[in-house]
Structure formats: C-alpha cells, structure tokens
C-alpha cells in the first residue's frame, strides 16, 4: 500500500504526491464505511435482484424474472407513476416558492425580513413524520382547520383524505412547505453573491425589478437553481416518511410510492430479491435524472 | 419578484437593458415597491407560520376541546395534559434518551470522519484520492433508501440488528460533510502547510494541530446539520429496531399515528415535544445555520 519509500527515492516527481500514508490514514474510516455500507450492499443487492431470496435460507437464481415480473406488476406501475406525479408537482412548487421567498428576504425594501426568515426556516426543523401529522391535523376532513374555514366561508367540506388526488395534493403542499427552507438558504447565498453593480447599472438603464430579476438574478443563480432542482428531484423520488404519517399512502393504497413499495415487498412480504430489483429500477431512474440534469446544465452554461 | 408592480418594458428580448432612458426616480415608486414587497413577504410568512402556530396552540387544548365546534384559535383552558400523557404513556422519555444517544454519537463520528476525509481530498494530490472522491459522489446518486433490503441484510450480518449501533454506523459517512470540509480546506493556503513542513512537523500533527482548530466553524455547521438529520431520521431506525425500548422519537410518534384510533391529544403533545431539541439547537446556533455555505452534493 505504501509507496512512500519509492516515491521519496525518485527525484521529486509531482508536488505533494510523495505523501501516501497520511492521506490514507485520514480517509481510512470513511473508506471502511463506504465499503461496508455502500459497496457491499450494492453488490449483494444486484446479485439478489436476480434471485428469489427471502432474507433467510437458500435461494435460487431466477435470471431476469424479478425484473420482468416487476414490469407486469400493476402495483409497481401505480407506485412508480404516483412517485413521478408527486415529483413533477412538488419540485416546481418548491422551486418557485423558495426562490420567491429568498428574493423577498434578501430585498432591502421588504421590512422585517430577519424575523420572517426565521418563520420560513422553522418547517425545516420539524421532522417529516411530524410534518405529516401537522398537515393531517390541518386537513382532517371532519375536524381540520382548513375544512372548518371553508365551511365558515360558505363552501362545502372537501374530501382531503378520501379523494386520492386531493390527498396527494396535500402531501405536495406539505412537501413544498417543508422543503422551502433549505432551498431558500441556497438561493439566499447565491443571490447575495450577485454583484450589486449589475443591478445599479441595470436600474440606471431603466430596468424595473421584474426585468432585473429575469435578466440578472435568474442567469446569475443558474448553478444554484440546478442544484436545487436536482436535490429536490432526488429527494422527492425517495420520499417516504411524509406519506406514511400524512395519509399512509391512502386512501387505500392509491398513493403508495416507490420506497413504500420496496419496503412492503422486501420487509412485509419477505421478497428481498424482488424488492432489490425494484430498488435497482429506482436507482436507474435517479441516475437518469442526475445525468439528464447534468447535460441540461452543461448546455445552459455553454450557451 | 420583489414587487408586484410591473416595470416598463425595456428593450424587449435582447436580455440586456440598453435603452438610455432615465432611471425611474420618484420616491413614491420606491415607497410603493417597499410596501408591496413587505406585504408579500408577510403574507408568505403567515402562510408558512400559521400551520405551526395552529398545531402548537392545539397541543395545549384539553383532549375534549380538540374537536369541539366552533374551533377556537386560542385554547380556552390551556393544559399540559397532552404532554404529560405523551411523556408517560407513550414512553417518550426512553425514546428521547435513545434518539439523543444516536444523534450525539453519530454527529461526533460524522464530523471527525468528514474533517479527515475533506482535508485529505483538498490537500493531497494522489490519483486514488480522486477516485475515492468520485466514490463519495456516487453515494449521493445511490441513497440508502434505494438499497434498503441489501443494506438491511449487511447490517444484520454484522450483528447490529436491533441495536443503536446499527443506526449509527451506516450514517457516519456523508457526502455533504466531506464536501463541506473539502471546500473549506481548499481555501486554506498551502503555504501554511509548507511552512509547518519546513519546521519539521509531521503530516498528521499538521492536520491535528493547525487544520482541525481552523476548521471549527465548519465543524459546528456540519454538527448542526448532522444532528438535525439524525434527529429526524425515520425509515432506517424503523427497519433496524423492533424492540420498543430502543425506539427513537420519530418511530414513537409514527406508532401513535398508526394506532387504530388516533389519540390526537397524545400525538400533538408528543409531536411538539419532539420538535423542542431542534428548536433549541437552532436558537443557539442560528447564525451558523443561516450562513451555512452549503452548496454541493447535499445529502443526509
């Protein structure tokens, strides 16, 4: 492992490359953890996805059976399409809200922004489980505050829990509400880094706030926007606790998402092989998302 | 976005404002902008704050008042009965201790391991370090949620099933932590290290004596983030633990939601209790969280 001796004896090749032992010691802990809890599970997961392993005892290789069964499994398709729908709804909502709020908080014209910033930040401190409880409490069909207000205003109570689309909508709202704080932090840092001289020049040229936002702010924070969208997409694809505590994927099983599907097949029904196959499909989707966004990002930056 | 009034159109489309018109002076315009920006800010703040406020206020209502119509904002007869019921009946004190153990140990280990790794990635120039950097990047692409089943089997085979160690160890390596430290150490001048080397300091003592102390602000930031992630963790502890005496707070709350009839009084009390540690951490370290320059590969 240690090339130190040979590196030292040679005439100084490249700067710093003579150090081997020190960096090795420094990264040792994380290398061990990476191998144990990342490489090992990834390898056996891939192997098990071709087997009928149940978690105990012997198993047989079944080739691509798990994968072909998966694509004939309507429950899996439902979970997949619900996950995609959730992602497509929550990511843009989160993006728009956090960008709007970051701009408001940074703006010198808005008064009281240091207090408001704390208000916006609080949801992030609440765990997804409690966020789910909180929104379930707000959107209860018979007892929730929202329906109470709607009825007071002369409307009819809305079936937030028993209508599958509406109950997904509540999770989307809760997810965006919860996720705003973190995206907001990233946006605030990015917006503060835009040189103020750009804005001064633009306002001398008569550009209004909206124009300045479109022509200066938005292009300047493009790298951050990219990170926000990427992170939110990946997080939305693997959302689970929020759904569990808000409506448990309900009504019925109509809003079961992918991670929930993996959890149920793997642990409630003991089909580890099958669940591993589903995991790898999810992984491929996540990687595709990341690659597509990288390509788009590069294209935008090169323009 | 900072205001709702529409600006005059400026040189449509070219993306650059080139018209040489005079800037919009007018104090009234500035005032109008300030008013509309402030109004919008506070409307949004109310939308974000009200759910929490309603939730917390409700938790002080006696169980009988929770559903009594008409709903009232302030509890008539504030009581802590929901809290005490949660604390006693649902064994929350035990959950708290368990969660605190997990959070503190994981956070210490995460900060230590991330600091070492980040420093090595920033200050040494070996090919295999670059390879390991890519490996860490890969962990953000392949989050543990994706490998629930195989990761469960690995931890079980290591003999860590149903132990707090099974929750702690897999959580120590975080890409975010390594990135944060790497970014920080890149900004520390190399001359500092070179000078210490000329003075005859050994590599690891340079790291421990010079680099660890200067990275204190990053340590604190990562510690807060790590504490928050672990406090709020759900799915992995759920998989790892089946002995109620080892449950963490989040699983405790979820078990209340999963009950046949939700006891909202206990659930609200327990939920609010579970938020308190993070609120306290946030209040104490607010400026570190707000100024955290966290911008790459964030993952929990």
Coordinates of C-alpha atoms in Angstrom, one line a residue:
Chain A
X1 CA 0.0 0.0 0.0
X2 CA 2.7 2.5 1.0
X3 CA 4.6 3.7 -2.0
X4 CA 6.3 6.2 0.2
X5 CA 9.8 4.8 0.0
X6 CA 9.8 4.5 -3.7
X7 CA 8.3 7.9 -4.2
X8 CA 10.9 9.5 -2.0
X9 CA 13.8 7.8 -3.6
X10 CA 12.8 9.0 -7.1
X11 CA 13.6 12.7 -7.9
X12 CA 10.6 14.8 -6.7
X13 CA 8.0 13.8 -9.4
X14 CA 5.0 15.9 -8.8
X15 CA 4.3 18.2 -5.9
X16 CA 2.8 16.5 -2.9
X17 CA 2.4 13.1 -4.5
X18 CA 5.1 11.8 -2.2
X19 CA 2.6 11.7 0.7
X20 CA 0.7 8.4 0.8
X21 CA 0.5 7.3 4.3
X22 CA -1.0 10.5 5.8
X23 CA -3.9 10.8 3.4
X24 CA -4.6 7.1 3.6
X25 CA -4.9 7.3 7.4
X26 CA -7.1 10.3 7.1
X27 CA -9.6 8.7 4.7
X28 CA -9.4 5.2 6.3
X29 CA -12.5 5.5 8.4
X30 CA -14.7 6.6 5.5
X31 CA -13.2 4.1 3.1
X32 CA -14.2 1.3 5.6
X33 CA -17.7 2.7 6.0
X34 CA -18.0 3.2 2.2
X35 CA -17.1 -0.4 1.6
X36 CA -19.2 -1.9 4.4
X37 CA -22.4 0.2 3.9
X38 CA -22.3 1.1 0.3
X39 CA -20.2 -1.2 -1.9
X40 CA -21.2 -4.4 -0.1
X41 CA -25.0 -3.7 -0.1
X42 CA -24.9 -2.5 -3.7
X43 CA -23.1 -5.7 -4.8
X44 CA -25.3 -8.1 -2.9
X45 CA -28.4 -6.1 -3.9
X46 CA -27.5 -6.5 -7.5
X47 CA -26.9 -10.2 -7.0
X48 CA -30.1 -10.7 -5.0
X49 CA -32.2 -8.9 -7.6
X50 CA -31.6 -12.0 -9.8
X51 CA -32.7 -14.4 -7.1
X52 CA -35.8 -15.4 -5.2
X53 CA -34.0 -14.7 -1.9
X54 CA -36.4 -14.1 1.1
X55 CA -33.9 -12.9 3.6
X56 CA -33.2 -16.4 5.2
X57 CA -32.2 -19.8 3.9
X58 CA -31.3 -20.9 0.5
X59 CA -32.2 -19.1 -2.7
X60 CA -32.1 -19.8 -6.5
X61 CA -31.0 -17.6 -9.3
X62 CA -34.1 -16.8 -11.4
X63 CA -32.4 -14.7 -14.1
X64 CA -34.4 -11.7 -15.1
X65 CA -37.6 -13.0 -13.7
X66 CA -37.9 -10.3 -11.0
X67 CA -37.4 -7.6 -13.5
X68 CA -39.9 -9.0 -16.0
X69 CA -42.4 -9.6 -13.2
X70 CA -41.9 -6.1 -12.0
X71 CA -42.9 -4.6 -15.3
X72 CA -46.0 -6.8 -15.3
X73 CA -46.9 -5.7 -11.8
X74 CA -49.6 -3.1 -11.8
X75 CA -48.9 -2.2 -8.1
X76 CA -45.4 -1.3 -9.1
X77 CA -46.6 0.8 -12.0
X78 CA -49.0 2.6 -9.8
X79 CA -46.3 3.3 -7.3
X80 CA -43.9 4.4 -10.0
X81 CA -46.4 6.7 -11.7
X82 CA -47.6 8.2 -8.4
X83 CA -43.9 8.9 -7.4
X84 CA -43.3 10.6 -10.8
X85 CA -46.5 12.7 -10.4
X86 CA -45.5 13.7 -6.9
X87 CA -42.1 14.7 -8.1
X88 CA -43.4 16.7 -11.1
X89 CA -45.7 18.6 -8.8
X90 CA -43.6 19.2 -5.8
X91 CA -40.3 20.2 -7.4
X92 CA -41.6 23.2 -9.4
X93 CA -43.7 24.3 -6.5
X94 CA -40.8 24.2 -4.1
X95 CA -38.6 25.9 -6.6
X96 CA -40.9 28.9 -7.2
X97 CA -41.8 29.3 -3.5
X98 CA -38.2 29.2 -2.3
X99 CA -37.0 31.5 -5.0
X100 CA -39.7 34.0 -4.3
X101 CA -39.1 33.9 -0.6
X102 CA -35.3 34.1 -0.9
X103 CA -35.8 37.2 -3.1
X104 CA -38.2 38.8 -0.6
X105 CA -35.9 38.0 2.3
X106 CA -32.8 39.5 0.6
X107 CA -34.7 42.5 -0.7
X108 CA -33.8 45.7 1.1
X109 CA -37.3 47.0 0.5
X110 CA -39.1 44.3 2.5
X111 CA -39.2 45.2 6.1
X112 CA -38.8 42.7 8.9
X113 CA -37.1 40.2 6.8
X114 CA -34.8 38.9 9.5
X115 CA -37.8 37.9 11.6
X116 CA -39.6 36.5 8.6
X117 CA -36.6 34.4 7.7
X118 CA -36.9 32.6 11.0
X119 CA -40.5 31.9 10.3
X120 CA -39.7 30.4 6.9
X121 CA -36.9 28.3 8.5
X122 CA -39.0 26.7 11.2
X123 CA -40.6 24.0 9.0
X124 CA -37.1 22.6 8.2
X125 CA -36.6 21.9 11.9
X126 CA -39.7 19.7 12.0
X127 CA -39.2 16.1 11.1
X128 CA -41.1 14.7 8.0
X129 CA -43.1 12.5 10.4
X130 CA -44.3 15.4 12.4
X131 CA -44.9 17.5 9.3
X132 CA -47.2 14.7 8.2
X133 CA -49.0 14.7 11.5
X134 CA -49.3 18.5 11.3
X135 CA -50.8 18.6 7.9
X136 CA -53.1 15.7 8.7
X137 CA -54.3 17.7 11.6
X138 CA -54.9 20.8 9.4
X139 CA -56.6 18.9 6.6
X140 CA -58.7 16.5 8.6
X141 CA -62.0 16.0 6.7
X142 CA -64.3 16.3 9.7
X143 CA -62.2 18.2 12.2
X144 CA -59.5 20.0 10.3
X145 CA -59.0 23.8 10.4
X146 CA -59.0 24.1 6.6
X147 CA -62.4 22.5 6.1
X148 CA -63.7 24.4 9.1
X149 CA -62.7 27.7 7.4
X150 CA -64.1 26.6 4.1
X151 CA -67.4 25.8 5.7
X152 CA -67.4 29.1 7.6
X153 CA -66.9 30.9 4.3
X154 CA -69.9 29.1 2.9
X155 CA -68.2 26.3 1.0
X156 CA -68.6 22.6 1.3
X157 CA -66.1 20.4 3.2
X158 CA -63.5 19.0 0.8
X159 CA -62.6 15.3 0.9
X160 CA -58.9 15.8 1.5
X161 CA -58.4 12.3 2.8
X162 CA -60.8 10.1 0.8
X163 CA -60.0 11.5 -2.7
X164 CA -56.8 10.1 -3.9
X165 CA -55.8 13.1 -6.0
X166 CA -56.6 15.6 -3.2
X167 CA -54.7 13.6 -0.7
X168 CA -51.7 13.6 -3.0
X169 CA -52.2 17.4 -3.3
X170 CA -52.0 17.8 0.5
X171 CA -48.7 15.9 0.5
X172 CA -47.4 18.1 -2.3
X173 CA -48.2 21.2 -0.3
X174 CA -46.7 19.7 2.8
X175 CA -43.6 18.7 0.9
X176 CA -43.1 22.1 -0.6
X177 CA -43.8 23.8 2.7
X178 CA -41.2 21.6 4.4
X179 CA -38.6 21.8 1.7
X180 CA -38.7 25.6 1.2
X181 CA -36.3 26.4 4.0
X182 CA -33.4 24.5 2.6
X183 CA -33.7 25.7 -1.0
X184 CA -34.2 29.2 0.3
X185 CA -30.9 29.0 2.2
X186 CA -29.1 28.0 -1.0
X187 CA -30.9 30.7 -3.0
X188 CA -30.1 33.4 -0.4
X189 CA -26.4 32.6 -0.6
X190 CA -26.5 32.7 -4.4
X191 CA -28.4 35.9 -4.7
X192 CA -26.1 37.7 -2.2
X193 CA -23.2 36.7 -4.4
X194 CA -24.5 38.6 -7.5
X195 CA -22.5 41.8 -7.7
X196 CA -24.7 44.8 -6.8
X197 CA -23.0 46.8 -9.6
X198 CA -25.1 44.8 -12.1
X199 CA -28.3 46.0 -10.5
X200 CA -27.1 49.5 -10.3
X201 CA -26.2 49.5 -14.0
X202 CA -29.5 48.0 -14.9
X203 CA -31.5 50.5 -12.9
X204 CA -29.6 53.3 -14.5
X205 CA -30.7 51.9 -17.8
X206 CA -34.2 51.9 -16.5
X207 CA -34.8 48.3 -15.9
X208 CA -37.5 47.6 -13.3
X209 CA -37.4 44.9 -10.6
X210 CA -39.0 42.2 -12.7
X211 CA -36.7 42.9 -15.6
X212 CA -33.7 42.9 -13.3
X213 CA -34.8 39.6 -11.9
X214 CA -35.2 38.0 -15.3
X215 CA -32.0 39.4 -16.8
X216 CA -29.6 39.5 -13.9
X217 CA -30.7 37.4 -10.9
X218 CA -32.0 34.3 -12.8
X219 CA -28.9 33.8 -15.0
X220 CA -26.5 34.6 -12.2
X221 CA -28.0 31.9 -9.9
X222 CA -28.4 29.3 -12.6
X223 CA -25.9 26.9 -11.0
X224 CA -27.7 27.1 -7.7
X225 CA -31.1 26.6 -9.4
X226 CA -29.6 23.5 -11.0
X227 CA -28.5 22.1 -7.6
X228 CA -31.9 22.9 -6.0
X229 CA -33.8 21.1 -8.7
X230 CA -31.5 18.1 -8.7
X231 CA -31.6 17.7 -4.9
X232 CA -35.3 18.2 -4.7
X233 CA -36.0 15.8 -7.5
X234 CA -33.9 13.1 -5.9
X235 CA -35.5 13.7 -2.5
X236 CA -39.0 13.7 -4.0
X237 CA -38.3 10.4 -5.7
X238 CA -37.4 8.7 -2.5
X239 CA -40.0 10.4 -0.2
X240 CA -41.5 8.1 2.3
X241 CA -42.0 9.4 5.9
X242 CA -44.2 12.3 4.9
X243 CA -46.6 10.0 3.1
X244 CA -46.6 7.4 5.9
X245 CA -47.6 9.9 8.6
X246 CA -49.8 12.1 6.5
X247 CA -52.1 9.5 4.9
X248 CA -50.1 6.3 4.9
X249 CA -50.2 6.2 1.1
X250 CA -54.0 6.4 1.2
X251 CA -56.8 6.4 0.6
X252 CA -56.3 2.7 0.4
X253 CA -53.1 2.1 -1.5
X254 CA -53.6 4.7 -4.1
X255 CA -50.7 6.9 -3.1
X256 CA -48.2 4.3 -2.2
X257 CA -44.8 5.5 -3.5
X258 CA -41.8 3.6 -4.7
X259 CA -39.9 3.4 -1.4
X260 CA -43.1 2.3 0.3
X261 CA -43.5 -0.4 -2.3
X262 CA -39.9 -1.5 -1.8
X263 CA -40.4 -1.5 1.9
X264 CA -43.6 -3.6 1.7
X265 CA -42.4 -6.2 -0.7
X266 CA -39.0 -6.5 1.0
X267 CA -39.9 -6.5 4.6
X268 CA -43.6 -7.1 5.0
X269 CA -43.7 -9.9 2.4
X270 CA -40.1 -11.0 2.7
X271 CA -39.4 -10.9 -1.0
X272 CA -35.9 -9.5 -0.8
X273 CA -34.9 -10.5 -4.3
X274 CA -38.0 -8.8 -5.8
X275 CA -37.5 -5.7 -3.6
X276 CA -33.9 -5.5 -4.7
X277 CA -35.0 -5.5 -8.3
X278 CA -37.4 -2.7 -7.6
X279 CA -34.6 -0.8 -5.8
X280 CA -32.4 -1.0 -8.9
X281 CA -35.1 0.3 -11.1
X282 CA -35.4 3.3 -8.7
X283 CA -31.7 3.7 -8.8
X284 CA -31.6 3.7 -12.6
X285 CA -34.3 6.4 -12.6
X286 CA -32.4 8.5 -10.1
X287 CA -29.2 8.2 -12.1
X288 CA -31.1 9.1 -15.3
X289 CA -32.4 12.2 -13.6
X290 CA -29.0 13.2 -12.5
X291 CA -27.4 12.6 -15.9
X292 CA -30.2 14.5 -17.8
X293 CA -29.9 17.4 -15.4
X294 CA -26.1 17.4 -15.8
X295 CA -26.5 17.5 -19.6
X296 CA -29.0 20.3 -19.5
X297 CA -26.9 22.2 -17.0
X298 CA -23.8 21.9 -19.3
X299 CA -25.8 23.1 -22.3
X300 CA -27.1 26.1 -20.4
X301 CA -23.7 27.0 -19.1
X302 CA -22.1 26.8 -22.5
X303 CA -24.7 28.9 -24.2
Chain B
X1 CA -40.1 39.2 -8.0
X2 CA -39.5 41.6 -5.1
X3 CA -42.6 43.6 -6.1
X4 CA -45.9 43.2 -7.7
X5 CA -46.0 46.2 -9.9
X6 CA -44.9 45.7 -13.5
X7 CA -41.9 47.6 -14.8
X8 CA -41.9 49.4 -18.0
X9 CA -40.9 47.3 -20.9
X10 CA -37.2 47.7 -21.6
X11 CA -35.7 46.9 -25.0
X12 CA -37.7 43.7 -25.4
X13 CA -35.9 40.5 -25.7
X14 CA -32.2 41.1 -26.1
X15 CA -31.7 40.2 -22.4
X16 CA -29.8 43.3 -21.8
X17 CA -31.2 46.7 -20.9
X18 CA -29.7 49.1 -23.4
X19 CA -32.2 51.9 -23.6
X20 CA -30.7 55.1 -22.3
X21 CA -33.8 56.4 -20.6
X22 CA -33.5 58.0 -17.2
X23 CA -34.0 55.7 -14.2
X24 CA -37.3 55.7 -12.5
X25 CA -36.7 58.2 -9.8
X26 CA -39.8 59.1 -7.9
X27 CA -39.9 58.5 -4.2
X28 CA -43.5 57.3 -4.5
X29 CA -42.4 54.4 -6.8
X30 CA -39.8 53.3 -4.2
X31 CA -42.3 53.5 -1.4
X32 CA -44.9 51.6 -3.4
X33 CA -42.3 48.9 -4.1
X34 CA -41.3 48.8 -0.4
X35 CA -44.9 48.4 0.7
X36 CA -45.8 45.7 -1.8
X37 CA -42.6 43.8 -1.1
X38 CA -43.2 44.0 2.7
X39 CA -46.8 43.0 2.2
X40 CA -46.0 40.0 0.1
X41 CA -43.2 38.9 2.5
X42 CA -45.5 38.9 5.4
X43 CA -48.4 37.2 3.6
X44 CA -45.9 34.4 2.8
X45 CA -44.6 34.4 6.3
X46 CA -48.1 34.0 7.7
X47 CA -48.8 31.1 5.3
X48 CA -45.7 29.4 6.5
X49 CA -46.1 30.2 10.1
X50 CA -49.8 29.6 10.7
X51 CA -49.8 25.8 10.3
X52 CA -47.1 25.5 13.0
X53 CA -48.9 28.1 15.2
X54 CA -52.2 26.2 14.9
X55 CA -50.5 22.9 15.6
X56 CA -48.7 24.2 18.7
X57 CA -51.8 26.0 20.1
X58 CA -53.9 22.9 19.6
X59 CA -51.5 20.9 21.6
X60 CA -52.4 22.9 24.7
X61 CA -56.1 22.2 24.4
X62 CA -57.6 19.6 26.7
X63 CA -58.5 16.4 24.8
X64 CA -62.2 17.2 25.0
X65 CA -61.7 20.6 23.3
X66 CA -59.8 19.4 20.3
X67 CA -62.8 18.8 18.2
X68 CA -65.4 20.9 19.8
X69 CA -67.0 23.4 17.4
X70 CA -66.7 26.2 16.8
X71 CA -62.9 25.8 16.6
X72 CA -61.1 28.4 18.6
X73 CA -57.6 29.7 17.9
X74 CA -56.5 30.1 21.5
X75 CA -57.1 27.2 23.9
X76 CA -59.8 28.2 26.4
X77 CA -58.3 26.3 29.2
X78 CA -54.6 25.7 28.4
X79 CA -53.3 22.4 29.8
X80 CA -50.2 20.3 29.5
X81 CA -52.2 17.1 29.8
X82 CA -51.4 16.1 26.3
X83 CA -47.7 16.5 27.0
X84 CA -47.7 14.6 30.2
X85 CA -49.8 11.8 28.7
X86 CA -47.3 11.5 25.8
X87 CA -44.4 11.6 28.1
X88 CA -45.7 8.9 30.4
X89 CA -47.9 6.6 28.4
X90 CA -46.0 6.5 25.2
X91 CA -42.6 6.1 26.9
X92 CA -41.3 9.2 25.3
X93 CA -38.6 9.7 27.9
X94 CA -37.0 6.4 26.7
X95 CA -37.3 7.4 23.1
X96 CA -35.7 10.7 23.9
X97 CA -32.7 9.1 25.5
X98 CA -32.3 6.7 22.6
X99 CA -32.5 9.5 20.0
X100 CA -30.1 11.7 21.9
X101 CA -27.5 8.9 22.1
X102 CA -27.8 8.2 18.3
X103 CA -27.7 11.9 17.4
X104 CA -24.7 12.8 19.6
X105 CA -22.5 9.8 18.7
X106 CA -23.3 9.9 15.0
X107 CA -22.6 13.6 14.9
X108 CA -19.3 13.3 16.6
X109 CA -18.2 10.5 14.3
X110 CA -19.5 12.3 11.2
X111 CA -17.7 15.5 12.0
X112 CA -14.5 13.6 12.7
X113 CA -14.5 11.4 9.7
X114 CA -15.7 14.2 7.3
X115 CA -13.0 16.5 8.6
X116 CA -10.2 14.0 8.0
X117 CA -11.6 13.0 4.6
X118 CA -12.2 16.6 3.4
X119 CA -8.7 17.6 4.4
X120 CA -7.2 14.7 2.5
X121 CA -9.2 15.4 -0.6
X122 CA -8.3 19.1 -0.5
X123 CA -4.6 19.0 0.3
X124 CA -3.2 15.8 -1.1
X125 CA -2.7 15.1 -4.7
X126 CA -3.0 11.3 -5.3
X127 CA -4.9 9.6 -8.0
X128 CA -6.6 7.2 -5.7
X129 CA -7.9 10.2 -3.7
X130 CA -9.6 11.4 -6.8
X131 CA -11.1 8.0 -7.3
X132 CA -12.4 8.0 -3.7
X133 CA -13.9 11.4 -4.3
X134 CA -15.9 10.0 -7.2
X135 CA -16.9 7.1 -4.9
X136 CA -18.3 9.6 -2.4
X137 CA -20.1 11.4 -5.1
X138 CA -21.7 8.1 -6.0
X139 CA -23.3 7.8 -2.6
X140 CA -25.4 10.9 -3.4
X141 CA -26.6 9.2 -6.5
X142 CA -27.4 5.9 -4.7
X143 CA -29.0 6.9 -1.5
X144 CA -29.6 4.3 1.2
X145 CA -33.4 4.4 0.6
X146 CA -32.6 2.7 -2.7
X147 CA -30.7 -0.1 -1.1
X148 CA -33.0 -0.8 1.9
X149 CA -33.1 -4.5 1.6
X150 CA -29.5 -5.3 0.9
X151 CA -28.2 -2.7 3.4
X152 CA -30.5 -4.3 6.0
X153 CA -29.0 -7.7 5.3
X154 CA -25.5 -6.4 5.6
X155 CA -26.1 -4.7 8.9
X156 CA -27.9 -7.8 10.2
X157 CA -25.0 -10.0 9.2
X158 CA -22.6 -7.6 11.0
X159 CA -24.7 -8.4 14.1
X160 CA -26.0 -4.9 14.5
X161 CA -29.7 -5.6 14.1
X162 CA -31.9 -4.2 16.8
X163 CA -29.1 -2.1 18.2
X164 CA -28.4 1.6 18.2
X165 CA -25.1 0.8 16.6
X166 CA -27.0 -0.4 13.5
X167 CA -28.4 3.1 13.2
X168 CA -25.2 5.0 14.0
X169 CA -22.6 3.4 11.8
X170 CA -24.2 3.4 8.4
X171 CA -25.0 7.1 8.9
X172 CA -21.4 8.3 9.6
X173 CA -20.2 8.7 6.0
X174 CA -22.0 11.7 4.4
X175 CA -21.0 13.2 1.2
X176 CA -22.2 16.6 2.3
X177 CA -19.8 16.6 5.2
X178 CA -16.8 15.6 3.1
X179 CA -17.7 18.3 0.5
X180 CA -18.1 21.0 3.1
X181 CA -14.7 20.3 4.6
X182 CA -13.1 19.9 1.3
X183 CA -14.4 23.2 0.1
X184 CA -13.2 24.8 3.3
X185 CA -9.7 23.4 3.3
X186 CA -9.3 24.4 -0.4
X187 CA -9.5 28.0 0.8
X188 CA -6.8 27.5 3.5
X189 CA -3.5 28.5 1.9
X190 CA -1.0 25.7 1.1
X191 CA 1.8 27.9 2.4
X192 CA 0.6 27.2 6.0
X193 CA 1.3 23.5 5.4
X194 CA 4.6 24.1 3.6
X195 CA 5.8 26.3 6.4
X196 CA 4.9 23.7 9.0
X197 CA 6.7 21.0 7.0
X198 CA 9.8 23.1 6.7
X199 CA 9.7 23.4 10.5
X200 CA 9.7 19.6 10.6
X201 CA 6.1 18.9 11.6
X202 CA 4.8 15.5 10.6
X203 CA 1.8 15.3 8.4
X204 CA -0.8 14.2 10.9
X205 CA 0.3 16.6 13.5
X206 CA 0.0 19.4 11.0
X207 CA -3.6 18.3 10.5
X208 CA -4.4 17.9 14.2
X209 CA -2.6 21.0 15.5
X210 CA -3.2 23.5 12.7
X211 CA -6.0 22.4 10.4
X212 CA -8.5 21.0 12.9
X213 CA -8.5 24.2 15.0
X214 CA -9.1 26.5 12.0
X215 CA -12.0 24.4 10.7
X216 CA -14.1 25.0 13.8
X217 CA -16.9 26.9 12.1
X218 CA -17.4 24.2 9.6
X219 CA -17.4 21.6 12.3
X220 CA -20.1 23.4 14.1
X221 CA -22.2 23.8 10.9
X222 CA -21.9 20.2 10.0
X223 CA -22.6 19.2 13.6
X224 CA -25.9 21.1 13.5
X225 CA -26.9 19.6 10.1
X226 CA -25.9 16.1 11.2
X227 CA -27.9 16.5 14.4
X228 CA -31.0 17.6 12.5
X229 CA -30.7 14.7 10.0
X230 CA -30.3 12.1 12.7
X231 CA -33.0 13.5 15.0
X232 CA -35.5 13.4 12.1
X233 CA -34.4 10.0 10.7
X234 CA -37.3 7.6 10.2
X235 CA -37.0 4.8 7.8
X236 CA -33.7 3.3 8.8
X237 CA -34.4 3.2 12.5
X238 CA -37.8 1.7 11.7
X239 CA -36.1 -1.1 9.9
X240 CA -33.4 -1.6 12.4
X241 CA -35.3 -1.6 15.6
X242 CA -38.1 -3.9 16.7
X243 CA -37.7 -3.6 20.4
X244 CA -39.9 -0.7 21.7
X245 CA -37.4 0.1 24.4
X246 CA -34.9 1.0 21.7
X247 CA -37.3 3.1 19.5
X248 CA -36.3 6.6 18.5
X249 CA -38.7 9.6 18.9
X250 CA -39.8 9.6 15.2
X251 CA -40.8 5.9 15.4
X252 CA -42.6 6.6 18.7
X253 CA -44.7 9.3 17.0
X254 CA -45.4 7.2 14.0
X255 CA -46.5 4.3 16.1
X256 CA -49.1 6.7 17.6
X257 CA -50.3 7.7 14.1
X258 CA -50.5 4.0 13.1
X259 CA -52.8 3.2 16.0
X260 CA -56.4 2.2 15.3
X261 CA -57.8 5.3 16.8
X262 CA -55.5 8.2 16.8
X263 CA -55.3 9.8 20.2
X264 CA -54.7 13.3 18.9
X265 CA -54.1 14.8 22.3
X266 CA -51.1 12.5 22.9
X267 CA -50.0 12.7 19.3
X268 CA -50.0 16.5 19.3
X269 CA -48.2 16.7 22.7
X270 CA -45.6 14.1 21.6
X271 CA -45.0 15.8 18.3
X272 CA -44.4 19.2 19.9
X273 CA -42.0 17.7 22.4
X274 CA -40.1 16.1 19.6
X275 CA -39.6 19.5 18.0
X276 CA -38.1 21.1 21.1
X277 CA -34.5 19.9 20.9
X278 CA -34.0 21.1 17.3
X279 CA -35.7 24.4 18.0
X280 CA -33.2 24.9 20.9
X281 CA -30.2 23.9 18.8
X282 CA -31.4 26.3 16.1
X283 CA -31.9 29.2 18.5
X284 CA -28.5 28.8 20.0
X285 CA -26.7 28.3 16.6
X286 CA -29.0 30.3 14.4
X287 CA -26.3 32.4 12.7
X288 CA -24.3 29.3 11.8
X289 CA -27.3 27.7 10.1
X290 CA -28.4 30.8 8.3
X291 CA -24.9 31.5 7.0
X292 CA -24.0 27.9 6.2
X293 CA -22.4 27.9 2.8
X294 CA -23.6 24.5 1.8
X295 CA -23.6 24.2 -1.9
X296 CA -22.5 20.9 -3.2
X297 CA -23.8 17.4 -3.2
X298 CA -26.1 17.7 -0.3
X299 CA -27.5 14.6 1.1
X300 CA -28.5 13.4 4.5

